[in-house]
Coordinates of N, CA and C in Angstrom, one line a residue:
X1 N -10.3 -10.4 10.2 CA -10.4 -11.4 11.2 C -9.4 -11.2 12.3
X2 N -8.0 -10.7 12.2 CA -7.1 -9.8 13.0 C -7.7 -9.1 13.7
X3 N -7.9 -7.9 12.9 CA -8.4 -6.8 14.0 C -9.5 -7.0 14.5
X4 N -10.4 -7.8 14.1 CA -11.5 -7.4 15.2 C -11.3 -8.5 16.5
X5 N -10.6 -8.8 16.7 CA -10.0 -9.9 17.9 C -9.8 -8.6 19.0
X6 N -9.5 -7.4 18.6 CA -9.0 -6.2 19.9 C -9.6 -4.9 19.2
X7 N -9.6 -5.1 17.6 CA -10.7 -3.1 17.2 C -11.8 -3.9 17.4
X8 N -13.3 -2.9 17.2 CA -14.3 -2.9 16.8 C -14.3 -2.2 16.0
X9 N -14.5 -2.8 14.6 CA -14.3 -2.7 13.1 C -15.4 -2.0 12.6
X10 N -16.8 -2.0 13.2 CA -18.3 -1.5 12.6 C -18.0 0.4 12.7
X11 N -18.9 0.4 12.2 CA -19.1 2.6 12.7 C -20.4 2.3 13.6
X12 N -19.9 3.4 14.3 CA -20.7 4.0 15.5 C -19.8 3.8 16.7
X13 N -21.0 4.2 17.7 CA -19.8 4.0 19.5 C -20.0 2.8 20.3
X14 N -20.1 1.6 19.7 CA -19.7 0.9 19.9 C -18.1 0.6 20.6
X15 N -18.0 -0.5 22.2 CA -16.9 -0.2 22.0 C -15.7 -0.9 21.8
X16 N -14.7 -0.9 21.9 CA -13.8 -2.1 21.3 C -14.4 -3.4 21.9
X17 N -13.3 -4.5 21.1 CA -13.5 -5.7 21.5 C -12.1 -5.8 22.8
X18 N -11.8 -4.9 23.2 CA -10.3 -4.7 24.1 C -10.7 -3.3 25.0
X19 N -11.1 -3.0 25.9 CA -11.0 -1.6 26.2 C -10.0 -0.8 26.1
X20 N -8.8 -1.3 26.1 CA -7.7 -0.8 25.6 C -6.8 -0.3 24.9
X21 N -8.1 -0.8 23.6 CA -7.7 -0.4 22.1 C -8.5 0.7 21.1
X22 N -8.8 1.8 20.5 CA -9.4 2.5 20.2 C -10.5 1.8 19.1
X23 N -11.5 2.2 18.6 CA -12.1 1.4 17.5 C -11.8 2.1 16.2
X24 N -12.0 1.6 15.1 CA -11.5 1.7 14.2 C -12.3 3.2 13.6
X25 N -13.2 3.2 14.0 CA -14.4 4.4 13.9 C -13.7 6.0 14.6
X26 N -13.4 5.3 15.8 CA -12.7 6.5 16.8 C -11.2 7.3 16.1
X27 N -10.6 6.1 15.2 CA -9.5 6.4 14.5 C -9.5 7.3 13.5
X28 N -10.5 7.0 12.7 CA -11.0 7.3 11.6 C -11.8 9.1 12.1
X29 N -12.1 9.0 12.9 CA -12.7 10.5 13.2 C -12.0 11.2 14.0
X30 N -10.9 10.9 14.0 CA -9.4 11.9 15.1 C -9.0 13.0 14.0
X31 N -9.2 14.2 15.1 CA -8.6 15.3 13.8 C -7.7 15.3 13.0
X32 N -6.6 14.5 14.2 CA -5.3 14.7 13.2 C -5.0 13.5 12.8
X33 N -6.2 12.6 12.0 CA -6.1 11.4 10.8 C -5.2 11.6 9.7
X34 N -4.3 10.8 9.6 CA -3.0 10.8 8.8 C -2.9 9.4 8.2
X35 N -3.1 9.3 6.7 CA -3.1 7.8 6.3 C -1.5 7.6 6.6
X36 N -0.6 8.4 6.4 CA 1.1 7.7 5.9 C 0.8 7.2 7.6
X37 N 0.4 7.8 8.3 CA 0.7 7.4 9.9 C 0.1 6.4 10.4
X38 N -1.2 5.5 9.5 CA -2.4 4.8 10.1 C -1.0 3.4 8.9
X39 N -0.6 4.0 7.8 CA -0.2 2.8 7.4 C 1.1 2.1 7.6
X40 N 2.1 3.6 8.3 CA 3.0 3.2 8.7 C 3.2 1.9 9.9
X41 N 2.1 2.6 11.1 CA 1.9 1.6 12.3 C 1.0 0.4 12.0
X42 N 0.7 0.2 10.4 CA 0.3 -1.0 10.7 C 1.2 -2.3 9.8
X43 N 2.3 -1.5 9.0 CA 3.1 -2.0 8.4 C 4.2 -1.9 9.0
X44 N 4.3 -1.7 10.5 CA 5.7 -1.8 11.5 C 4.9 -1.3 13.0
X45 N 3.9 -2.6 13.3 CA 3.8 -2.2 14.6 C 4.1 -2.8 15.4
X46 N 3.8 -1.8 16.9 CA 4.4 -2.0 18.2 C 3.5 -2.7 18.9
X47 N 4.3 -3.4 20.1 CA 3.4 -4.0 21.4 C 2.9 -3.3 21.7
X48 N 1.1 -3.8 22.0 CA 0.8 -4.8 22.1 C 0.2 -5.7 20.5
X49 N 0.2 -4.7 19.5 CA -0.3 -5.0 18.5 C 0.3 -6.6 17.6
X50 N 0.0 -7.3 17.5 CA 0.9 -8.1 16.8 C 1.2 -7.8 15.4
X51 N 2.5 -8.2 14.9 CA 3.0 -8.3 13.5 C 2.3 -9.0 12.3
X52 N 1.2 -8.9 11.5 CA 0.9 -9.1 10.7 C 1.0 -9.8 9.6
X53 N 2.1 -8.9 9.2 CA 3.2 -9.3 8.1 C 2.1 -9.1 7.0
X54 N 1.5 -8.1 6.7 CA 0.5 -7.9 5.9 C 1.2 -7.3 4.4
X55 N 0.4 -7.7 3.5 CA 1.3 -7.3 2.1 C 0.7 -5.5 1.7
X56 N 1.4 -4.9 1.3 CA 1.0 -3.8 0.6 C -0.2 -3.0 0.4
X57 N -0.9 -4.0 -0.6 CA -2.2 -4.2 -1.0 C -2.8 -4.7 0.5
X58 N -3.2 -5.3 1.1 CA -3.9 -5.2 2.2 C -3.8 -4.0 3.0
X59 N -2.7 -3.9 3.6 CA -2.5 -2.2 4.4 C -3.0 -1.3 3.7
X60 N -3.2 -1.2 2.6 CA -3.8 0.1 1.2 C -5.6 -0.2 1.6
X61 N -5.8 -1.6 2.1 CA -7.4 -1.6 1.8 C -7.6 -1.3 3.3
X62 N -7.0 -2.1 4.1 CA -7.4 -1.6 5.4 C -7.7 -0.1 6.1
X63 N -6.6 0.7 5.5 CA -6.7 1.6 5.6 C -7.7 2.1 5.0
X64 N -7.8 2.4 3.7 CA -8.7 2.5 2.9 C -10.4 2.8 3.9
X65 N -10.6 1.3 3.8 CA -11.8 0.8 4.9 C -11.8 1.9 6.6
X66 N -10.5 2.1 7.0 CA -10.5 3.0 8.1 C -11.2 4.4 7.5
X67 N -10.5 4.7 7.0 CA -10.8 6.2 6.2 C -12.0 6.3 6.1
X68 N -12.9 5.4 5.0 CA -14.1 5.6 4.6 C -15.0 5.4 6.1
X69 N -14.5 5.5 7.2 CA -15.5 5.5 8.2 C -15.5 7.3 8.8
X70 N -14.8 7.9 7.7 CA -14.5 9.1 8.2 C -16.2 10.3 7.5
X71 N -16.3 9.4 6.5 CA -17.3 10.0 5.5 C -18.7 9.7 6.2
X72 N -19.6 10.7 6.7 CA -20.9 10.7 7.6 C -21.9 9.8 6.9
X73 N -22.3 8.6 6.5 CA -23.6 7.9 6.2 C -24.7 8.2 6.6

């Protein structure tokens, strides 16, 4: 319910709900996709992003959920 206020959460090219923010899909298919890096910035992010304060286990599934948009359906 967070992210999709500024990502567009779905797969395909669809485009954000923010023009100014990448979608979660476009993340997920950047070459140089790095979970420690997708989980770092979401367990210490920067403006304009807001703070979360998300537990462990959530940033593990989020991510998770990002990644699996990386696998072609």
């Amino acid at each position: 319910r967070w992210c999709a206020s500024c990502h567009n959460i779905g797969k395909g090219e669809r485009p954000s709900a923010s023009d100014t923010v990448p979608t979660f899909d476009s993340i997920a298919r950047r070459k140089n996709f790095n979970r420690v890096q997708i989980e770092t910035w979401i367990g210490h992010p920067h403006p304009p992003m807001p703070n979360l304060s998300l537990t462990r286990d959530e940033i593990d599934s989020l991510v998770d959920y990002i990644e699996s948009l990386r696998i072609p359906r």
